[in-house]
């Protein structure tokens, strides 16, 4: 499945998505994807757990990740000048893995853990490098009043870059936010037809033409 469409799905979760002019969608999607891929290029061939060791990032295993109100966390990163660490919740990562079938193949729990660790590694790596793709990409005009313009950053570009980093580092078949959608579909929290409709809408927005997106794979 096309990285750019899945990146658009992620972008659509940004609070300022409606403020992005349609002709600028590709700028954000492609810029963020490229940042993640380029970062992964520096580390290719090195196991993600080794990268954590080499960078002095601790991995803590937490509980179930259930936080009430139906919120389930897979992990949380802590970034400070004195300590960078990631807390992971193996139960919810295993749960994601169980519902991750894509084109006849399912992630193992360990693979799903690696996806999560790679994603968080990108955020910590950016923090340690004092870099941020969110800051590097142009802001959008989020508010105009009496000729004054407020400009704001598109935060979800950091998520797109982290997905692209994980895909590239682990040679995944797709941008890993697809696994989140597969999980939602498989656990009946989202209809497959709604996801297909979202993909079609994102493709139309990105390419400026009508397109039908058929989502293959999945257990159902
Ligand atoms: Zn993230």
GROMACS .gro file of N, CA and C in nm, residues 6-81:
model
  228
    6UNK      N    1  -0.097   0.641   0.324
    6UNK     CA    2  -0.097   0.618   0.469
    6UNK      C    3  -0.044   0.740   0.543
    7UNK      N    4   0.051   0.809   0.482
    7UNK     CA    5   0.102   0.933   0.542
    7UNK      C    6  -0.007   1.039   0.545
    8UNK      N    7  -0.087   1.043   0.440
    8UNK     CA    8  -0.200   1.137   0.437
    8UNK      C    9  -0.302   1.103   0.547
    9UNK      N   10  -0.325   0.972   0.569
    9UNK     CA   11  -0.417   0.931   0.677
    9UNK      C   12  -0.366   0.986   0.810
   10UNK      N   13  -0.235   0.975   0.832
   10UNK     CA   14  -0.176   1.028   0.956
   10UNK      C   15  -0.191   1.181   0.961
   11UNK      N   16  -0.162   1.244   0.849
   11UNK     CA   17  -0.172   1.391   0.843
   11UNK      C   18  -0.313   1.439   0.875
   12UNK      N   19  -0.412   1.359   0.833
   12UNK     CA   20  -0.552   1.399   0.853
   12UNK      C   21  -0.588   1.406   1.001
   13UNK      N   22  -0.504   1.346   1.087
   13UNK     CA   23  -0.528   1.354   1.232
   13UNK      C   24  -0.476   1.483   1.292
   14UNK      N   25  -0.406   1.565   1.211
   14UNK     CA   26  -0.352   1.690   1.265
   14UNK      C   27  -0.466   1.789   1.290
   15UNK      N   28  -0.454   1.860   1.401
   15UNK     CA   29  -0.558   1.958   1.436
   15UNK      C   30  -0.569   2.067   1.329
   16UNK      N   31  -0.461   2.089   1.256
   16UNK     CA   32  -0.459   2.196   1.156
   16UNK      C   33  -0.473   2.142   1.013
   17UNK      N   34  -0.515   2.017   1.002
   17UNK     CA   35  -0.524   1.956   0.868
   17UNK      C   36  -0.607   2.042   0.772
   18UNK      N   37  -0.716   2.097   0.822
   18UNK     CA   38  -0.804   2.177   0.735
   18UNK      C   39  -0.738   2.307   0.689
   19UNK      N   40  -0.630   2.345   0.758
   19UNK     CA   41  -0.561   2.470   0.722
   19UNK      C   42  -0.455   2.449   0.614
   20UNK      N   43  -0.430   2.323   0.579
   20UNK     CA   44  -0.329   2.296   0.477
   20UNK      C   45  -0.393   2.310   0.340
   21UNK      N   46  -0.342   2.400   0.255
   21UNK     CA   47  -0.400   2.411   0.121
   21UNK      C   48  -0.381   2.278   0.046
   22UNK      N   49  -0.482   2.233  -0.028
   22UNK     CA   50  -0.471   2.103  -0.096
   22UNK      C   51  -0.342   2.087  -0.178
   23UNK      N   52  -0.300   2.195  -0.243
   23UNK     CA   53  -0.180   2.182  -0.327
   23UNK      C   54  -0.053   2.172  -0.243
   24UNK      N   55  -0.063   2.188  -0.110
   24UNK     CA   56   0.054   2.177  -0.023
   24UNK      C   57   0.060   2.043   0.051
   25UNK      N   58  -0.040   1.959   0.030
   25UNK     CA   59  -0.042   1.829   0.099
   25UNK      C   60   0.084   1.750   0.066
   26UNK      N   61   0.118   1.745  -0.062
   26UNK     CA   62   0.233   1.665  -0.105
   26UNK      C   63   0.363   1.715  -0.041
   27UNK      N   64   0.372   1.846  -0.022
   27UNK     CA   65   0.491   1.905   0.040
   27UNK      C   66   0.514   1.846   0.180
   28UNK      N   67   0.407   1.840   0.260
   28UNK     CA   68   0.420   1.789   0.397
   28UNK      C   69   0.443   1.638   0.400
   29UNK      N   70   0.366   1.567   0.321
   29UNK     CA   71   0.375   1.422   0.319
   29UNK      C   72   0.513   1.377   0.269
   30UNK      N   73   0.556   1.432   0.158
   30UNK     CA   74   0.683   1.388   0.099
   30UNK      C   75   0.802   1.434   0.183
   31UNK      N   76   0.793   1.554   0.238
   31UNK     CA   77   0.902   1.604   0.322
   31UNK      C   78   0.920   1.521   0.447
   32UNK      N   79   0.809   1.483   0.509
   32UNK     CA   80   0.815   1.404   0.632
   32UNK      C   81   0.862   1.262   0.603
   33UNK      N   82   0.809   1.202   0.496
   33UNK     CA   83   0.852   1.065   0.460
   33UNK      C   84   1.002   1.063   0.432
   34UNK      N   85   1.049   1.162   0.360
   34UNK     CA   86   1.190   1.166   0.323
   34UNK      C   87   1.280   1.182   0.446
   35UNK      N   88   1.236   1.263   0.541
   35UNK     CA   89   1.315   1.284   0.664
   35UNK      C   90   1.332   1.152   0.740
   36UNK      N   91   1.224   1.074   0.749
   36UNK     CA   92   1.231   0.946   0.819
   36UNK      C   93   1.321   0.847   0.747
   37UNK      N   94   1.305   0.842   0.614
   37UNK     CA   95   1.387   0.748   0.535
   37UNK      C   96   1.535   0.785   0.544
   38UNK      N   97   1.565   0.914   0.534
   38UNK     CA   98   1.704   0.957   0.537
   38UNK      C   99   1.768   0.924   0.671
   39UNK      N  100   1.694   0.943   0.780
   39UNK     CA  101   1.747   0.910   0.912
   39UNK      C  102   1.775   0.761   0.922
   40UNK      N  103   1.682   0.679   0.871
   40UNK     CA  104   1.699   0.534   0.879
   40UNK      C  105   1.821   0.489   0.799
   41UNK      N  106   1.850   0.561   0.691
   41UNK     CA  107   1.965   0.526   0.607
   41UNK      C  108   2.096   0.524   0.685
   42UNK      N  109   2.104   0.607   0.789
   42UNK     CA  110   2.226   0.613   0.870
   42UNK      C  111   2.244   0.490   0.958
   43UNK      N  112   2.134   0.421   0.988
   43UNK     CA  113   2.139   0.312   1.086
   43UNK      C  114   2.113   0.175   1.023
   44UNK      N  115   2.095   0.171   0.891
   44UNK     CA  116   2.056   0.045   0.829
   44UNK      C  117   2.158  -0.064   0.860
   45UNK      N  118   2.106  -0.183   0.886
   45UNK     CA  119   2.194  -0.296   0.915
   45UNK      C  120   2.221  -0.313   1.064
   46UNK      N  121   2.177  -0.217   1.144
   46UNK     CA  122   2.195  -0.231   1.289
   46UNK      C  123   2.061  -0.261   1.354
   47UNK      N  124   2.063  -0.364   1.436
   47UNK     CA  125   1.943  -0.407   1.508
   47UNK      C  126   1.892  -0.294   1.598
   48UNK      N  127   1.760  -0.279   1.607
   48UNK     CA  128   1.704  -0.167   1.684
   48UNK      C  129   1.742  -0.176   1.833
   49UNK      N  130   1.749  -0.298   1.885
   49UNK     CA  131   1.786  -0.311   2.029
   49UNK      C  132   1.930  -0.266   2.051
   50UNK      N  133   2.015  -0.294   1.952
   50UNK     CA  134   2.155  -0.249   1.960
   50UNK      C  135   2.161  -0.096   1.953
   51UNK      N  136   2.075  -0.038   1.869
   51UNK     CA  137   2.072   0.109   1.860
   51UNK      C  138   2.036   0.171   1.995
   52UNK      N  139   1.943   0.108   2.064
   52UNK     CA  140   1.907   0.159   2.197
   52UNK      C  141   2.028   0.152   2.291
   53UNK      N  142   2.095   0.036   2.287
   53UNK     CA  143   2.213   0.019   2.375
   53UNK      C  144   2.320   0.123   2.343
   54UNK      N  145   2.349   0.137   2.213
   54UNK     CA  146   2.455   0.229   2.171
   54UNK      C  147   2.422   0.374   2.206
   55UNK      N  148   2.292   0.406   2.208
   55UNK     CA  149   2.252   0.544   2.236
   55UNK      C  150   2.222   0.566   2.384
   56UNK      N  151   2.238   0.463   2.464
   56UNK     CA  152   2.214   0.477   2.608
   56UNK      C  153   2.069   0.501   2.642
   57UNK      N  154   1.978   0.449   2.559
   57UNK     CA  155   1.834   0.467   2.587
   57UNK      C  156   1.783   0.342   2.659
   58UNK      N  157   1.726   0.363   2.775
   58UNK     CA  158   1.673   0.253   2.854
   58UNK      C  159   1.536   0.210   2.801
   59UNK      N  160   1.510   0.081   2.809
   59UNK     CA  161   1.375   0.030   2.777
   59UNK      C  162   1.316  -0.027   2.905
   60UNK      N  163   1.204   0.029   2.948
   60UNK     CA  164   1.135  -0.021   3.067
   60UNK      C  165   1.008  -0.091   3.022
   61UNK      N  166   0.984  -0.207   3.080
   61UNK     CA  167   0.860  -0.277   3.049
   61UNK      C  168   0.756  -0.241   3.154
   62UNK      N  169   0.645  -0.183   3.107
   62UNK     CA  170   0.540  -0.140   3.200
   62UNK      C  171   0.432  -0.245   3.211
   63UNK      N  172   0.315  -0.205   3.257
   63UNK     CA  173   0.204  -0.297   3.277
   63UNK      C  174   0.125  -0.316   3.150
   64UNK      N  175  -0.008  -0.309   3.164
   64UNK     CA  176  -0.095  -0.340   3.051
   64UNK      C  177  -0.108  -0.223   2.955
   65UNK      N  178  -0.080  -0.102   3.003
   65UNK     CA  179  -0.098   0.016   2.919
   65UNK      C  180  -0.239   0.070   2.922
   66UNK      N  181  -0.329   0.001   2.996
   66UNK     CA  182  -0.468   0.050   3.003
   66UNK      C  183  -0.475   0.168   3.099
   67UNK      N  184  -0.529   0.279   3.049
   67UNK     CA  185  -0.528   0.402   3.128
   67UNK      C  186  -0.670   0.451   3.162
   68UNK      N  187  -0.769   0.367   3.144
   68UNK     CA  188  -0.906   0.411   3.170
   68UNK      C  189  -0.963   0.485   3.050
   69UNK      N  190  -1.093   0.506   3.052
   69UNK     CA  191  -1.165   0.574   2.943
   69UNK      C  192  -1.137   0.507   2.808
   70UNK      N  193  -1.103   0.379   2.812
   70UNK     CA  194  -1.079   0.305   2.687
   70UNK      C  195  -0.947   0.339   2.620
   71UNK      N  196  -0.864   0.420   2.686
   71UNK     CA  197  -0.735   0.456   2.627
   71UNK      C  198  -0.634   0.346   2.657
   72UNK      N  199  -0.571   0.296   2.552
   72UNK     CA  200  -0.468   0.194   2.569
   72UNK      C  201  -0.338   0.247   2.511
   73UNK      N  202  -0.236   0.251   2.592
   73UNK     CA  203  -0.106   0.297   2.545
   73UNK      C  204  -0.018   0.179   2.509
   74UNK      N  205   0.064   0.195   2.407
   74UNK     CA  206   0.162   0.091   2.373
   74UNK      C  207   0.297   0.126   2.434
   75UNK      N  208   0.318   0.252   2.459
   75UNK     CA  209   0.445   0.292   2.519
   75UNK      C  210   0.451   0.442   2.531
   76UNK      N  211   0.551   0.488   2.604
   76UNK     CA  212   0.571   0.632   2.620
   76UNK      C  213   0.720   0.659   2.623
   77UNK      N  214   0.760   0.766   2.560
   77UNK     CA  215   0.901   0.802   2.560
   77UNK      C  216   0.923   0.916   2.660
   78UNK      N  217   1.035   0.912   2.727
   78UNK     CA  218   1.075   1.020   2.816
   78UNK      C  219   1.203   1.080   2.759
   79UNK      N  220   1.202   1.210   2.737
   79UNK     CA  221   1.320   1.276   2.682
   79UNK      C  222   1.357   1.393   2.770
   80UNK      N  223   1.476   1.387   2.825
   80UNK     CA  224   1.527   1.500   2.903
   80UNK      C  225   1.679   1.501   2.885
   81UNK      N  226   1.743   1.613   2.921
   81UNK     CA  227   1.889   1.618   2.904
   81UNK      C  228   1.962   1.510   2.983
   0.00000   0.00000   0.00000
